[in-house]
mmCIF file of C-alpha atoms in Angstrom:
data_model
loop_
_atom_site.group_PDB
_atom_site.id
_atom_site.type_symbol
_atom_site.label_atom_id
_atom_site.label_comp_id
_atom_site.label_asym_id
_atom_site.label_seq_id
_atom_site.Cartn_x
_atom_site.Cartn_y
_atom_site.Cartn_z
ATOM 1 C CA MET X 110 35.166 -105.842 -44.602
ATOM 2 C CA ALA X 111 34.268 -104.052 -41.530
ATOM 3 C CA THR X 112 36.960 -102.213 -41.815
ATOM 4 C CA GLY X 113 36.670 -101.315 -45.627
ATOM 5 C CA LEU X 114 33.132 -99.850 -45.164
ATOM 6 C CA GLY X 115 34.658 -97.425 -42.002
ATOM 7 C CA ALA X 116 37.188 -96.118 -44.471
ATOM 8 C CA CYS X 117 34.589 -95.574 -46.814
ATOM 9 C CA ASP X 118 32.328 -94.160 -44.215
ATOM 10 C CA TYR X 119 36.024 -91.583 -42.614
ATOM 11 C CA THR X 120 36.546 -90.566 -46.905
ATOM 12 C CA THR X 121 32.704 -89.463 -47.251
ATOM 13 C CA ARG X 122 32.905 -86.911 -44.241
ATOM 14 C CA GLU X 123 36.095 -85.874 -45.090
ATOM 15 C CA ALA X 124 34.915 -84.397 -47.998
ATOM 16 C CA ALA X 125 32.067 -83.314 -46.775
ATOM 17 C CA ILE X 126 33.536 -81.325 -44.793
ATOM 18 C CA VAL X 127 36.399 -79.714 -47.165
ATOM 19 C CA ALA X 128 33.797 -79.631 -49.801
ATOM 20 C CA PRO X 129 32.553 -75.954 -50.151
ATOM 21 C CA VAL X 130 29.103 -74.993 -49.581
ATOM 22 C CA ASP X 131 27.982 -73.686 -52.635
ATOM 23 C CA PRO X 132 30.188 -75.111 -55.630
ATOM 24 C CA PRO X 133 31.600 -72.385 -58.194
ATOM 25 C CA GLY X 134 29.538 -71.174 -60.741
ATOM 26 C CA GLY X 135 26.675 -71.661 -59.083
ATOM 27 C CA ASP X 136 23.660 -74.568 -57.944
ATOM 28 C CA PRO X 137 24.346 -76.911 -60.821
ATOM 29 C CA VAL X 138 20.510 -78.115 -60.750
ATOM 30 C CA GLN X 139 17.544 -76.164 -61.449
ATOM 31 C CA GLU X 140 14.566 -75.341 -59.755
ATOM 32 C CA PRO X 141 10.885 -75.654 -62.155
ATOM 33 C CA THR X 142 10.391 -72.557 -61.110
ATOM 34 C CA ASP X 143 14.044 -71.214 -63.035
ATOM 35 C CA VAL X 144 13.725 -73.512 -66.278
ATOM 36 C CA LYS X 145 12.702 -71.104 -69.461
ATOM 37 C CA TYR X 146 10.954 -73.148 -71.382
ATOM 38 C CA TYR X 147 7.983 -72.165 -73.112
ATOM 39 C CA PRO X 148 5.456 -74.647 -73.812
ATOM 40 C CA SER X 149 4.965 -74.059 -78.199
ATOM 41 C CA ASP X 150 9.185 -74.244 -78.906
ATOM 42 C CA GLU X 151 9.521 -78.567 -79.357
ATOM 43 C CA PRO X 152 6.541 -78.312 -82.068
ATOM 44 C CA VAL X 153 7.744 -75.130 -83.621
ATOM 45 C CA ARG X 154 11.138 -76.492 -83.840
ATOM 46 C CA MET X 155 9.751 -80.037 -84.968
ATOM 47 C CA GLY X 156 6.891 -77.849 -87.109
ATOM 48 C CA LEU X 157 9.831 -75.962 -88.802
ATOM 49 C CA GLU X 158 12.107 -78.638 -89.258
ATOM 50 C CA HIS X 159 9.816 -80.671 -91.282
ATOM 51 C CA TYR X 160 8.104 -77.732 -93.029
ATOM 52 C CA ASN X 161 11.929 -76.897 -94.474
ATOM 53 C CA ARG X 162 11.867 -80.813 -95.622
ATOM 54 C CA GLY X 163 9.219 -80.171 -97.622
ATOM 55 C CA ASN X 164 6.596 -82.537 -95.040
ATOM 56 C CA TYR X 165 3.833 -79.714 -95.077
ATOM 57 C CA GLY X 166 1.576 -82.167 -93.585
ATOM 58 C CA ILE X 167 3.690 -83.466 -90.337
ATOM 59 C CA SER X 168 4.586 -79.540 -89.844
ATOM 60 C CA GLN X 169 1.222 -78.968 -90.014
ATOM 61 C CA ARG X 170 0.778 -81.203 -87.207
ATOM 62 C CA TYR X 171 3.664 -80.016 -85.071
ATOM 63 C CA PHE X 172 2.554 -75.966 -85.867
ATOM 64 C CA LYS X 173 -0.683 -76.878 -84.888
ATOM 65 C CA GLU X 174 -0.089 -78.514 -82.005
ATOM 66 C CA ALA X 175 1.947 -75.271 -80.992
ATOM 67 C CA VAL X 176 -0.855 -72.967 -81.318
ATOM 68 C CA GLU X 177 -2.629 -75.300 -79.050
ATOM 69 C CA LYS X 178 0.171 -74.940 -76.074
ATOM 70 C CA ALA X 179 0.468 -71.028 -76.892
ATOM 71 C CA PRO X 180 -2.024 -69.431 -79.058
ATOM 72 C CA LYS X 181 -0.754 -66.253 -78.350
ATOM 73 C CA ASP X 182 2.452 -67.323 -79.893
ATOM 74 C CA VAL X 183 3.025 -65.188 -83.572
ATOM 75 C CA THR X 184 5.726 -67.092 -85.204
ATOM 76 C CA ALA X 185 3.312 -70.843 -84.890
ATOM 77 C CA TRP X 186 0.242 -69.337 -86.298
ATOM 78 C CA VAL X 187 2.263 -67.971 -89.262
ATOM 79 C CA GLY X 188 3.645 -71.280 -89.642
ATOM 80 C CA LEU X 189 0.919 -72.690 -88.969
ATOM 81 C CA ALA X 190 -0.558 -70.765 -91.590
ATOM 82 C CA ALA X 191 1.948 -71.824 -94.472
ATOM 83 C CA SER X 192 1.922 -75.310 -93.776
ATOM 84 C CA TYR X 193 -1.754 -75.187 -94.919
ATOM 85 C CA ASP X 194 -0.886 -73.018 -97.837
ATOM 86 C CA LYS X 195 1.086 -75.522 -99.127
ATOM 87 C CA LEU X 196 -1.767 -78.418 -98.393
ATOM 88 C CA ARG X 197 -4.016 -76.237 -100.684
ATOM 89 C CA ARG X 198 -6.172 -75.519 -97.154
ATOM 90 C CA PHE X 199 -6.404 -71.308 -98.203
ATOM 91 C CA ASP X 200 -9.630 -71.190 -96.397
ATOM 92 C CA LEU X 201 -7.560 -72.566 -93.205
ATOM 93 C CA ALA X 202 -4.312 -70.485 -94.017
ATOM 94 C CA ASP X 203 -6.778 -67.170 -93.841
ATOM 95 C CA GLN X 204 -7.899 -68.382 -90.387
ATOM 96 C CA ALA X 205 -4.146 -68.539 -88.839
ATOM 97 C CA TYR X 206 -3.208 -65.231 -91.036
ATOM 98 C CA ALA X 207 -5.883 -63.928 -89.191
ATOM 99 C CA GLN X 208 -4.825 -64.946 -86.007
ATOM 100 C CA ALA X 209 -1.354 -63.783 -86.219
ATOM 101 C CA ILE X 210 -2.205 -60.526 -87.216
ATOM 102 C CA ARG X 211 -4.866 -59.915 -84.277
ATOM 103 C CA LEU X 212 -1.819 -60.686 -82.204
ATOM 104 C CA GLY X 213 0.797 -59.019 -84.079
ATOM 105 C CA GLY X 214 0.172 -57.328 -86.514
ATOM 106 C CA GLU X 215 -0.100 -56.742 -90.110
ATOM 107 C CA THR X 216 4.475 -57.535 -90.421
ATOM 108 C CA VAL X 217 6.755 -57.970 -93.535
ATOM 109 C CA GLN X 218 6.356 -61.915 -92.951
ATOM 110 C CA ILE X 219 3.062 -62.126 -93.073
ATOM 111 C CA LEU X 220 2.007 -59.951 -95.798
ATOM 112 C CA ASN X 221 4.798 -61.681 -98.078
ATOM 113 C CA ASP X 222 4.031 -65.424 -96.978
ATOM 114 C CA GLN X 223 -0.510 -64.103 -98.072
ATOM 115 C CA GLY X 224 1.519 -62.523 -101.263
ATOM 116 C CA TYR X 225 2.555 -65.562 -101.935
ATOM 117 C CA SER X 226 -0.571 -67.523 -100.706
ATOM 118 C CA LEU X 227 -2.840 -65.342 -103.098
ATOM 119 C CA MET X 228 0.206 -65.916 -105.485
ATOM 120 C CA LEU X 229 -0.702 -70.009 -105.202
ATOM 121 C CA ARG X 230 -4.278 -69.385 -105.965
ATOM 122 C CA GLY X 231 -3.633 -67.367 -108.872
ATOM 123 C CA ASN X 232 -4.532 -64.524 -107.435
ATOM 124 C CA LEU X 233 -2.223 -62.261 -108.960
ATOM 125 C CA SER X 234 -3.363 -58.658 -108.404
ATOM 126 C CA GLY X 235 -4.130 -59.621 -104.256
ATOM 127 C CA ALA X 236 -1.077 -60.694 -104.384
ATOM 128 C CA ARG X 237 0.999 -57.860 -106.197
ATOM 129 C CA ARG X 238 -0.679 -56.080 -103.301
ATOM 130 C CA LYS X 239 0.364 -57.494 -100.675
ATOM 131 C CA PHE X 240 3.474 -58.112 -101.570
ATOM 132 C CA GLU X 241 4.142 -54.307 -102.475
ATOM 133 C CA LYS X 242 2.509 -53.255 -99.496
ATOM 134 C CA ALA X 243 5.054 -56.027 -97.911
ATOM 135 C CA TYR X 244 8.058 -54.362 -100.065
ATOM 136 C CA SER X 245 7.020 -50.821 -99.154
ATOM 137 C CA LEU X 246 8.291 -51.521 -95.241
ATOM 138 C CA ASP X 247 11.364 -52.740 -96.392
ATOM 139 C CA PRO X 248 12.573 -52.419 -99.435
ATOM 140 C CA SER X 249 16.004 -54.381 -99.441
ATOM 141 C CA ASN X 250 14.253 -57.322 -98.626
ATOM 142 C CA PRO X 251 15.364 -59.670 -101.303
ATOM 143 C CA VAL X 252 12.465 -62.410 -100.186
ATOM 144 C CA ILE X 253 10.817 -60.352 -101.512
ATOM 145 C CA ALA X 254 12.105 -58.752 -103.869
ATOM 146 C CA ASN X 255 12.722 -62.291 -105.823
ATOM 147 C CA ASN X 256 8.524 -63.180 -104.981
ATOM 148 C CA LEU X 257 7.239 -59.467 -106.919
ATOM 149 C CA GLU X 258 10.216 -61.017 -109.810
ATOM 150 C CA LEU X 259 8.245 -64.326 -109.628
ATOM 151 C CA LEU X 260 4.358 -62.531 -109.940
ATOM 152 C CA ASN X 261 5.440 -60.335 -112.844
ATOM 153 C CA GLY X 262 6.930 -63.677 -114.692
ATOM 154 C CA SER X 263 3.756 -65.388 -114.256
ATOM 155 C CA ARG X 264 2.381 -62.699 -115.391
ATOM 156 C CA LYS X 265 4.053 -63.033 -118.992
ATOM 157 C CA PHE X 266 3.023 -66.587 -118.978
ATOM 158 C CA ILE X 267 -0.838 -66.008 -119.122
ATOM 159 C CA GLU X 268 -2.231 -65.618 -122.755
ATOM 160 C CA ARG X 269 -5.871 -64.476 -123.018
ATOM 161 C CA PRO X 270 -8.056 -64.202 -125.995
ATOM 162 C CA PRO X 271 -9.824 -60.480 -126.627
ATOM 163 C CA ASN X 272 -12.385 -59.795 -124.539
ATOM 164 C CA ASN X 273 -11.989 -62.783 -121.976
ATOM 165 C CA GLN X 274 -13.784 -65.025 -124.754
ATOM 166 C CA PRO X 275 -12.578 -68.620 -126.346
#
């Protein structure tokens, strides 16, 4: 038994002497300060996943967690606003869009999303203004063009009697 342990000890010492001090490819162990982890990454990823699956209540919870962990994350605010839109919580959606605009300005995505939000509410003229502003910034964007087409189609189905009288 002593011979076996002695041989094992000898091999370990031999390996320590022969092994290179810096292994090729850098140090495989990362220090906590080296890790590029952003607090909202996981909640945003999960929020997007659930939003794309149509689980808007769950996506709203993840995006809310994301904005609580990283209040300057525009993506998280836009995701939260879009989730609120799908849940028909337009009051909260407006607040989330306002925060996203404060942080990142009126981007094409935000204008488009706001237009869609207004369209969901039945505010077609407001939706048109948002879509047209987004379109002026990015006329080659197929999503905006599609939303304008959708808006134009929805106007055709509105029938009102003359003078809006029943």
